[in-house]
Amino acid sequence: MGYFKSIFMAVSKTRIEHPSPTQCKATLNAIADALYVIGGKWKLRIIVALREGNKRFNELQRVIDGISAKVLSAELKDLELNGFVSRNVFTGTPVIVEYELSAYAETLNGVLQSLSEWGTMHRENVKKSMKKNEPVEA
Amino acid sequence: MGYFKSIFMAVSKTRIEHPSPTQCKATLNAIADALYVIGGKWKLRIIVALREGNKRFNELQRVIDGISAKVLSAELKDLELNGFVSRNVFTGTPVIVEYELSAYAETLNGVLQSLSEWGTMHRENVKKSMKKNEPVEA
């Protein structure tokens, strides 16, 4: 009985936890593709900031903690090139430049949601483990 | 009727496409938290490679295209520190060192799946648009 149970456990473990080398390679490639376009420290955050509504350069810089003007400018160019963001110029005095999400950026909603859920869960976990390690007051 | 419909569309559009500033800030923070631990070019790929089964250092380097030994070593230390990976040492001759995913790494399954689905979809899209732009043979 213990023998069969251990075989069953081994098999079910293989099925659930261990994708095959081919699956693994396919997932690896797909994730590499995804990270190639939306990886890095800032791109997803810029997209999230623009989901709230179109924004000007300075507004974006204010909302996204810690990004420099140089990096924001480069990232916006990249996002424009890859079709996630469009740059709208309204001529007048003064000229207004606004950044807007494209419809294609909405295909990222699932990724953003799962990342944000995981981030929230992880933060709670870190808080809990910090509480556990706190010295107990006498 | 058209009037109500347009109000309804406007409201539902606001709800779906434009999160409020507070929601936006919360999502921004959560995603920043997530990217702080699993961001960068390699961490998620190392985790995917280990989902297939425990691996030794050289095996990992072979599976993950383009990673240098120095970077892989640093990333593995980071992943160990954050509780995603454990480093198992089997004493003997030769000493075998294997890397194994922790149970906590499985909380990332949702993130990995959505990223990998998006990556696959994006690759197909890029292929299609490249085909469209190909010169038509006469």
mmCIF file of C-alpha atoms in Angstrom:
data_model
loop_
_atom_site.group_PDB
_atom_site.id
_atom_site.type_symbol
_atom_site.label_atom_id
_atom_site.label_comp_id
_atom_site.label_asym_id
_atom_site.label_seq_id
_atom_site.Cartn_x
_atom_site.Cartn_y
_atom_site.Cartn_z
ATOM 1 C CA MET A 1 0.000 0.000 0.000
ATOM 2 C CA GLY A 2 2.759 2.400 0.975
ATOM 3 C CA TYR A 3 4.494 1.367 -2.254
ATOM 4 C CA PHE A 4 1.534 2.174 -4.484
ATOM 5 C CA LYS A 5 0.895 5.340 -2.604
ATOM 6 C CA SER A 6 4.459 6.442 -3.170
ATOM 7 C CA ILE A 7 4.218 5.591 -6.899
ATOM 8 C CA PHE A 8 0.952 7.527 -7.104
ATOM 9 C CA MET A 9 2.503 10.454 -5.308
ATOM 10 C CA ALA A 10 5.515 10.351 -7.608
ATOM 11 C CA VAL A 11 3.321 10.248 -10.735
ATOM 12 C CA SER A 12 0.952 12.991 -9.610
ATOM 13 C CA LYS A 13 3.915 15.083 -8.500
ATOM 14 C CA THR A 14 5.440 14.666 -11.957
ATOM 15 C CA ARG A 15 2.191 15.691 -13.635
ATOM 16 C CA ILE A 16 1.477 18.704 -11.514
ATOM 17 C CA GLU A 17 4.847 20.084 -10.606
ATOM 18 C CA HIS A 18 7.195 19.008 -13.344
ATOM 19 C CA PRO A 19 6.388 20.093 -16.889
ATOM 20 C CA SER A 20 8.177 18.053 -19.554
ATOM 21 C CA PRO A 21 11.443 19.388 -21.035
ATOM 22 C CA THR A 22 9.554 20.396 -24.218
ATOM 23 C CA GLN A 23 6.849 22.250 -22.277
ATOM 24 C CA CYS A 24 9.530 23.811 -20.134
ATOM 25 C CA LYS A 25 11.456 24.998 -23.196
ATOM 26 C CA ALA A 26 8.276 26.395 -24.782
ATOM 27 C CA THR A 27 7.393 28.279 -21.587
ATOM 28 C CA LEU A 28 10.976 29.507 -21.321
ATOM 29 C CA ASN A 29 10.869 30.883 -24.868
ATOM 30 C CA ALA A 30 7.459 32.474 -24.410
ATOM 31 C CA ILE A 31 8.532 34.148 -21.186
ATOM 32 C CA ALA A 32 11.779 35.295 -22.777
ATOM 33 C CA ASP A 33 9.703 36.821 -25.619
ATOM 34 C CA ALA A 34 7.425 38.562 -23.150
ATOM 35 C CA LEU A 35 10.265 39.900 -21.010
ATOM 36 C CA TYR A 36 12.061 41.094 -24.136
ATOM 37 C CA VAL A 37 9.300 43.637 -24.793
ATOM 38 C CA ILE A 38 7.824 44.346 -21.364
ATOM 39 C CA GLY A 39 10.684 43.375 -19.053
ATOM 40 C CA GLY A 40 12.820 45.772 -17.093
ATOM 41 C CA LYS A 41 12.064 47.949 -14.148
ATOM 42 C CA TRP A 42 9.728 50.509 -15.688
ATOM 43 C CA LYS A 43 7.692 49.503 -18.764
ATOM 44 C CA LEU A 44 4.834 47.782 -16.950
ATOM 45 C CA ARG A 45 4.677 50.581 -14.416
ATOM 46 C CA ILE A 46 4.374 53.195 -17.162
ATOM 47 C CA ILE A 47 1.560 51.162 -18.712
ATOM 48 C CA VAL A 48 -0.245 50.929 -15.363
ATOM 49 C CA ALA A 49 0.096 54.677 -14.836
ATOM 50 C CA LEU A 50 -1.428 55.339 -18.264
ATOM 51 C CA ARG A 51 -4.374 53.013 -17.606
ATOM 52 C CA GLU A 52 -5.775 55.673 -15.335
ATOM 53 C CA GLY A 53 -5.934 58.070 -18.264
ATOM 54 C CA ASN A 54 -3.710 59.894 -20.747
ATOM 55 C CA LYS A 55 -0.836 61.734 -19.166
ATOM 56 C CA ARG A 56 1.806 64.302 -19.994
ATOM 57 C CA PHE A 57 5.491 63.603 -19.488
ATOM 58 C CA ASN A 58 5.728 65.480 -16.172
ATOM 59 C CA GLU A 59 2.568 63.868 -14.828
ATOM 60 C CA LEU A 60 3.986 60.437 -15.603
ATOM 61 C CA GLN A 61 7.240 61.264 -13.877
ATOM 62 C CA ARG A 62 5.339 62.419 -10.801
ATOM 63 C CA VAL A 63 3.231 59.241 -10.586
ATOM 64 C CA ILE A 64 6.070 56.770 -11.123
ATOM 65 C CA ASP A 65 8.319 56.879 -8.070
ATOM 66 C CA GLY A 66 12.021 57.109 -8.770
ATOM 67 C CA ILE A 67 12.109 57.274 -12.578
ATOM 68 C CA SER A 68 14.475 59.853 -14.100
ATOM 69 C CA ALA A 69 13.481 62.025 -17.054
ATOM 70 C CA LYS A 70 16.146 60.398 -19.223
ATOM 71 C CA VAL A 71 14.952 56.865 -18.505
ATOM 72 C CA LEU A 72 11.265 57.773 -18.800
ATOM 73 C CA SER A 73 11.936 59.340 -22.188
ATOM 74 C CA ALA A 74 13.795 56.254 -23.448
ATOM 75 C CA GLU A 75 11.153 53.871 -22.103
ATOM 76 C CA LEU A 76 8.328 55.857 -23.700
ATOM 77 C CA LYS A 77 10.113 55.707 -27.057
ATOM 78 C CA ASP A 78 10.469 51.944 -26.697
ATOM 79 C CA LEU A 79 6.818 51.537 -25.744
ATOM 80 C CA GLU A 80 5.790 53.666 -28.738
ATOM 81 C CA LEU A 81 7.972 51.585 -31.074
ATOM 82 C CA ASN A 82 6.379 48.371 -29.817
ATOM 83 C CA GLY A 83 2.856 49.735 -30.259
ATOM 84 C CA PHE A 84 1.822 50.000 -26.605
ATOM 85 C CA VAL A 85 1.723 53.780 -26.380
ATOM 86 C CA SER A 86 0.929 56.591 -28.777
ATOM 87 C CA ARG A 87 2.268 60.110 -28.468
ATOM 88 C CA ASN A 88 -0.371 62.722 -29.207
ATOM 89 C CA VAL A 89 0.768 66.231 -30.037
ATOM 90 C CA PHE A 90 -1.817 69.020 -29.751
ATOM 91 C CA THR A 91 -0.501 72.085 -31.536
ATOM 92 C CA GLY A 92 -1.375 75.412 -29.952
ATOM 93 C CA THR A 93 0.250 77.664 -27.386
ATOM 94 C CA PRO A 94 1.626 75.944 -25.474
ATOM 95 C CA VAL A 95 2.042 72.729 -27.479
ATOM 96 C CA ILE A 96 0.675 69.838 -25.416
ATOM 97 C CA VAL A 97 2.138 66.345 -25.705
ATOM 98 C CA GLU A 98 0.147 63.516 -24.176
ATOM 99 C CA TYR A 99 0.839 59.811 -23.949
ATOM 100 C CA GLU A 100 -2.014 57.370 -24.505
ATOM 101 C CA LEU A 101 -2.279 53.590 -24.241
ATOM 102 C CA SER A 102 -3.040 51.721 -27.442
ATOM 103 C CA ALA A 103 -5.650 48.965 -27.654
ATOM 104 C CA TYR A 104 -2.785 46.481 -27.844
ATOM 105 C CA ALA A 105 -1.649 47.468 -24.349
ATOM 106 C CA GLU A 106 -4.948 46.051 -23.079
ATOM 107 C CA THR A 107 -3.800 42.565 -24.030
ATOM 108 C CA LEU A 108 -1.485 42.948 -21.029
ATOM 109 C CA ASN A 109 -4.369 43.180 -18.540
ATOM 110 C CA GLY A 110 -4.044 39.531 -17.498
ATOM 111 C CA VAL A 111 -0.305 39.852 -16.923
ATOM 112 C CA LEU A 112 -0.758 43.063 -14.929
ATOM 113 C CA GLN A 113 -3.528 41.574 -12.826
ATOM 114 C CA SER A 114 -1.624 38.421 -11.906
ATOM 115 C CA LEU A 115 1.536 40.408 -11.144
ATOM 116 C CA SER A 116 -0.341 42.879 -9.000
ATOM 117 C CA GLU A 117 -2.166 40.109 -7.110
ATOM 118 C CA TRP A 118 1.105 38.316 -6.515
ATOM 119 C CA GLY A 119 2.803 41.538 -5.376
ATOM 120 C CA THR A 120 0.022 42.190 -2.859
ATOM 121 C CA MET A 121 0.192 38.619 -1.564
ATOM 122 C CA HIS A 122 3.975 38.773 -1.295
ATOM 123 C CA ARG A 123 3.913 42.058 0.611
ATOM 124 C CA GLU A 124 1.445 40.568 3.144
ATOM 125 C CA ASN A 125 3.729 37.553 3.533
ATOM 126 C CA VAL A 126 6.801 39.675 4.100
ATOM 127 C CA LYS A 127 4.897 41.742 6.700
ATOM 128 C CA LYS A 128 3.767 38.571 8.504
ATOM 129 C CA SER A 129 7.239 37.075 8.607
ATOM 130 C CA MET A 130 8.631 40.389 9.882
ATOM 131 C CA LYS A 131 6.043 40.373 12.680
ATOM 132 C CA LYS A 132 6.984 36.808 13.611
ATOM 133 C CA ASN A 133 10.636 37.767 13.873
ATOM 134 C CA GLU A 134 9.917 40.844 15.994
ATOM 135 C CA PRO A 135 11.206 40.575 19.575
ATOM 136 C CA VAL A 136 8.233 39.843 21.881
ATOM 137 C CA GLU A 137 7.677 42.649 24.350
ATOM 138 C CA ALA A 138 7.755 41.516 27.973
ATOM 139 C CA MET B 1 -32.272 55.033 -26.073
ATOM 140 C CA GLY B 2 -29.090 56.094 -27.835
ATOM 141 C CA TYR B 3 -28.535 58.579 -25.040
ATOM 142 C CA PHE B 4 -28.807 55.969 -22.283
ATOM 143 C CA LYS B 5 -26.712 53.590 -24.259
ATOM 144 C CA SER B 6 -23.992 56.187 -24.648
ATOM 145 C CA ILE B 7 -24.084 56.966 -20.917
ATOM 146 C CA PHE B 8 -23.894 53.253 -20.161
ATOM 147 C CA MET B 9 -20.976 52.833 -22.565
ATOM 148 C CA ALA B 10 -19.205 55.825 -21.036
ATOM 149 C CA VAL B 11 -19.678 54.491 -17.493
ATOM 150 C CA SER B 12 -18.676 50.945 -18.335
ATOM 151 C CA LYS B 13 -15.703 52.243 -20.321
ATOM 152 C CA THR B 14 -14.608 54.281 -17.301
ATOM 153 C CA ARG B 15 -14.964 51.256 -15.067
ATOM 154 C CA ILE B 16 -13.127 48.884 -17.324
ATOM 155 C CA GLU B 17 -10.418 50.986 -18.872
ATOM 156 C CA HIS B 18 -9.691 53.715 -16.383
ATOM 157 C CA PRO B 19 -8.999 52.626 -12.840
ATOM 158 C CA SER B 20 -9.272 55.429 -10.267
ATOM 159 C CA PRO B 21 -6.067 57.179 -9.117
ATOM 160 C CA THR B 22 -6.196 55.204 -5.830
ATOM 161 C CA GLN B 23 -6.603 51.870 -7.607
ATOM 162 C CA CYS B 24 -3.895 52.894 -10.031
ATOM 163 C CA LYS B 25 -1.516 53.767 -7.185
ATOM 164 C CA ALA B 26 -2.289 50.460 -5.431
ATOM 165 C CA THR B 27 -1.638 48.482 -8.605
ATOM 166 C CA LEU B 28 1.528 50.494 -9.221
ATOM 167 C CA ASN B 29 2.807 49.668 -5.729
ATOM 168 C CA ALA B 30 1.885 46.003 -5.978
ATOM 169 C CA ILE B 31 3.603 45.670 -9.339
ATOM 170 C CA ALA B 32 6.649 47.526 -8.047
ATOM 171 C CA ASP B 33 6.753 45.058 -5.106
ATOM 172 C CA ALA B 34 6.478 42.108 -7.458
ATOM 173 C CA LEU B 35 9.137 43.392 -9.866
ATOM 174 C CA TYR B 36 11.439 44.153 -6.943
ATOM 175 C CA VAL B 37 11.734 40.438 -6.171
ATOM 176 C CA ILE B 38 11.086 38.723 -9.494
ATOM 177 C CA GLY B 39 11.949 41.474 -11.961
ATOM 178 C CA GLY B 40 14.977 41.546 -14.183
ATOM 179 C CA LYS B 41 15.974 39.481 -17.141
ATOM 180 C CA TRP B 42 16.615 36.117 -15.516
ATOM 181 C CA LYS B 43 14.809 35.282 -12.259
ATOM 182 C CA LEU B 44 11.543 34.080 -13.781
ATOM 183 C CA ARG B 45 13.436 32.078 -16.392
ATOM 184 C CA ILE B 46 15.485 30.314 -13.720
ATOM 185 C CA ILE B 47 12.277 29.474 -11.875
ATOM 186 C CA VAL B 48 10.700 28.089 -15.065
ATOM 187 C CA ALA B 49 13.790 25.979 -15.753
ATOM 188 C CA LEU B 50 13.624 24.502 -12.240
ATOM 189 C CA ARG B 51 9.924 23.646 -12.586
ATOM 190 C CA GLU B 52 10.963 20.797 -14.850
ATOM 191 C CA GLY B 53 12.943 19.289 -11.979
ATOM 192 C CA ASN B 54 15.930 19.965 -9.742
ATOM 193 C CA LYS B 55 19.035 20.987 -11.618
ATOM 194 C CA ARG B 56 22.739 21.456 -11.083
ATOM 195 C CA PHE B 57 24.455 24.723 -11.866
ATOM 196 C CA ASN B 58 25.797 23.621 -15.246
ATOM 197 C CA GLU B 59 22.473 22.116 -16.286
ATOM 198 C CA LEU B 60 20.756 25.406 -15.497
ATOM 199 C CA GLN B 61 23.286 27.353 -17.502
ATOM 200 C CA ARG B 62 22.746 25.032 -20.467
ATOM 201 C CA VAL B 63 18.943 25.388 -20.396
ATOM 202 C CA ILE B 64 18.842 29.156 -20.004
ATOM 203 C CA ASP B 65 20.114 30.703 -23.229
ATOM 204 C CA GLY B 66 22.648 33.466 -22.824
ATOM 205 C CA ILE B 67 23.133 33.587 -19.055
ATOM 206 C CA SER B 68 26.730 33.876 -17.819
ATOM 207 C CA ALA B 69 28.022 31.847 -14.871
ATOM 208 C CA LYS B 70 28.602 35.013 -12.860
ATOM 209 C CA VAL B 71 25.058 36.288 -13.358
ATOM 210 C CA LEU B 72 23.479 32.869 -12.802
ATOM 211 C CA SER B 73 25.362 32.534 -9.521
ATOM 212 C CA ALA B 74 24.251 35.971 -8.318
ATOM 213 C CA GLU B 75 20.629 35.357 -9.366
ATOM 214 C CA LEU B 76 20.528 31.984 -7.616
ATOM 215 C CA LYS B 77 21.789 33.578 -4.392
ATOM 216 C CA ASP B 78 19.061 36.224 -4.667
ATOM 217 C CA LEU B 79 16.391 33.600 -5.309
ATOM 218 C CA GLU B 80 17.635 31.585 -2.308
ATOM 219 C CA LEU B 81 17.557 34.667 -0.081
ATOM 220 C CA ASN B 82 13.962 35.408 -1.092
ATOM 221 C CA GLY B 83 12.849 31.830 -0.416
ATOM 222 C CA PHE B 84 12.152 30.714 -3.996
ATOM 223 C CA VAL B 85 15.001 28.254 -4.352
ATOM 224 C CA SER B 86 16.881 25.950 -2.003
ATOM 225 C CA ARG B 87 20.432 24.786 -2.546
ATOM 226 C CA ASN B 88 20.868 21.118 -1.681
ATOM 227 C CA VAL B 89 24.366 19.830 -1.082
ATOM 228 C CA PHE B 90 24.903 16.054 -1.269
ATOM 229 C CA THR B 91 28.253 15.249 0.300
ATOM 230 C CA GLY B 92 30.158 12.409 -1.337
ATOM 231 C CA THR B 93 32.741 12.143 -4.090
ATOM 232 C CA PRO B 94 32.094 14.223 -6.059
ATOM 233 C CA VAL B 95 30.012 16.650 -3.970
ATOM 234 C CA ILE B 96 26.757 17.310 -5.800
ATOM 235 C CA VAL B 97 24.980 20.646 -5.512
ATOM 236 C CA GLU B 98 21.423 20.822 -6.759
ATOM 237 C CA TYR B 99 18.960 23.678 -6.914
ATOM 238 C CA GLU B 100 15.313 23.024 -6.050
ATOM 239 C CA LEU B 101 12.199 25.177 -6.154
ATOM 240 C CA SER B 102 10.503 25.877 -2.835
ATOM 241 C CA ALA B 103 6.756 25.593 -2.330
ATOM 242 C CA TYR B 104 6.633 29.386 -2.269
ATOM 243 C CA ALA B 105 7.835 29.510 -5.874
ATOM 244 C CA GLU B 106 4.576 27.798 -6.839
ATOM 245 C CA THR B 107 2.656 30.912 -5.854
ATOM 246 C CA LEU B 108 4.162 32.357 -9.046
ATOM 247 C CA ASN B 109 2.344 29.876 -11.302
ATOM 248 C CA GLY B 110 -0.382 32.387 -12.208
ATOM 249 C CA VAL B 111 2.163 35.057 -13.110
ATOM 250 C CA LEU B 112 4.215 32.618 -15.175
ATOM 251 C CA GLN B 113 1.170 31.330 -17.011
ATOM 252 C CA SER B 114 -0.163 34.762 -17.953
ATOM 253 C CA LEU B 115 3.293 35.924 -19.030
ATOM 254 C CA SER B 116 3.873 32.839 -21.112
ATOM 255 C CA GLU B 117 0.426 33.093 -22.745
ATOM 256 C CA TRP B 118 1.038 36.729 -23.529
ATOM 257 C CA GLY B 119 4.507 35.981 -24.914
ATOM 258 C CA THR B 120 3.078 33.308 -27.232
ATOM 259 C CA MET B 121 0.301 35.637 -28.405
ATOM 260 C CA HIS B 122 2.767 38.482 -28.979
ATOM 261 C CA ARG B 123 5.143 36.288 -30.992
ATOM 262 C CA GLU B 124 2.260 35.229 -33.256
ATOM 263 C CA ASN B 125 1.298 38.870 -33.713
ATOM 264 C CA VAL B 126 4.829 39.907 -34.607
ATOM 265 C CA LYS B 127 5.046 37.040 -37.109
ATOM 266 C CA LYS B 128 1.736 38.067 -38.710
ATOM 267 C CA SER B 129 2.739 41.712 -39.036
ATOM 268 C CA MET B 130 6.078 40.672 -40.523
ATOM 269 C CA LYS B 131 4.255 38.552 -43.104
ATOM 270 C CA LYS B 132 1.993 41.493 -43.964
ATOM 271 C CA ASN B 133 4.993 43.740 -44.533
ATOM 272 C CA GLU B 134 6.803 41.181 -46.675
ATOM 273 C CA PRO B 135 7.172 42.231 -50.316
ATOM 274 C CA VAL B 136 4.636 40.281 -52.372
ATOM 275 C CA GLU B 137 6.370 38.012 -54.879
ATOM 276 C CA ALA B 138 5.277 38.606 -58.466
#
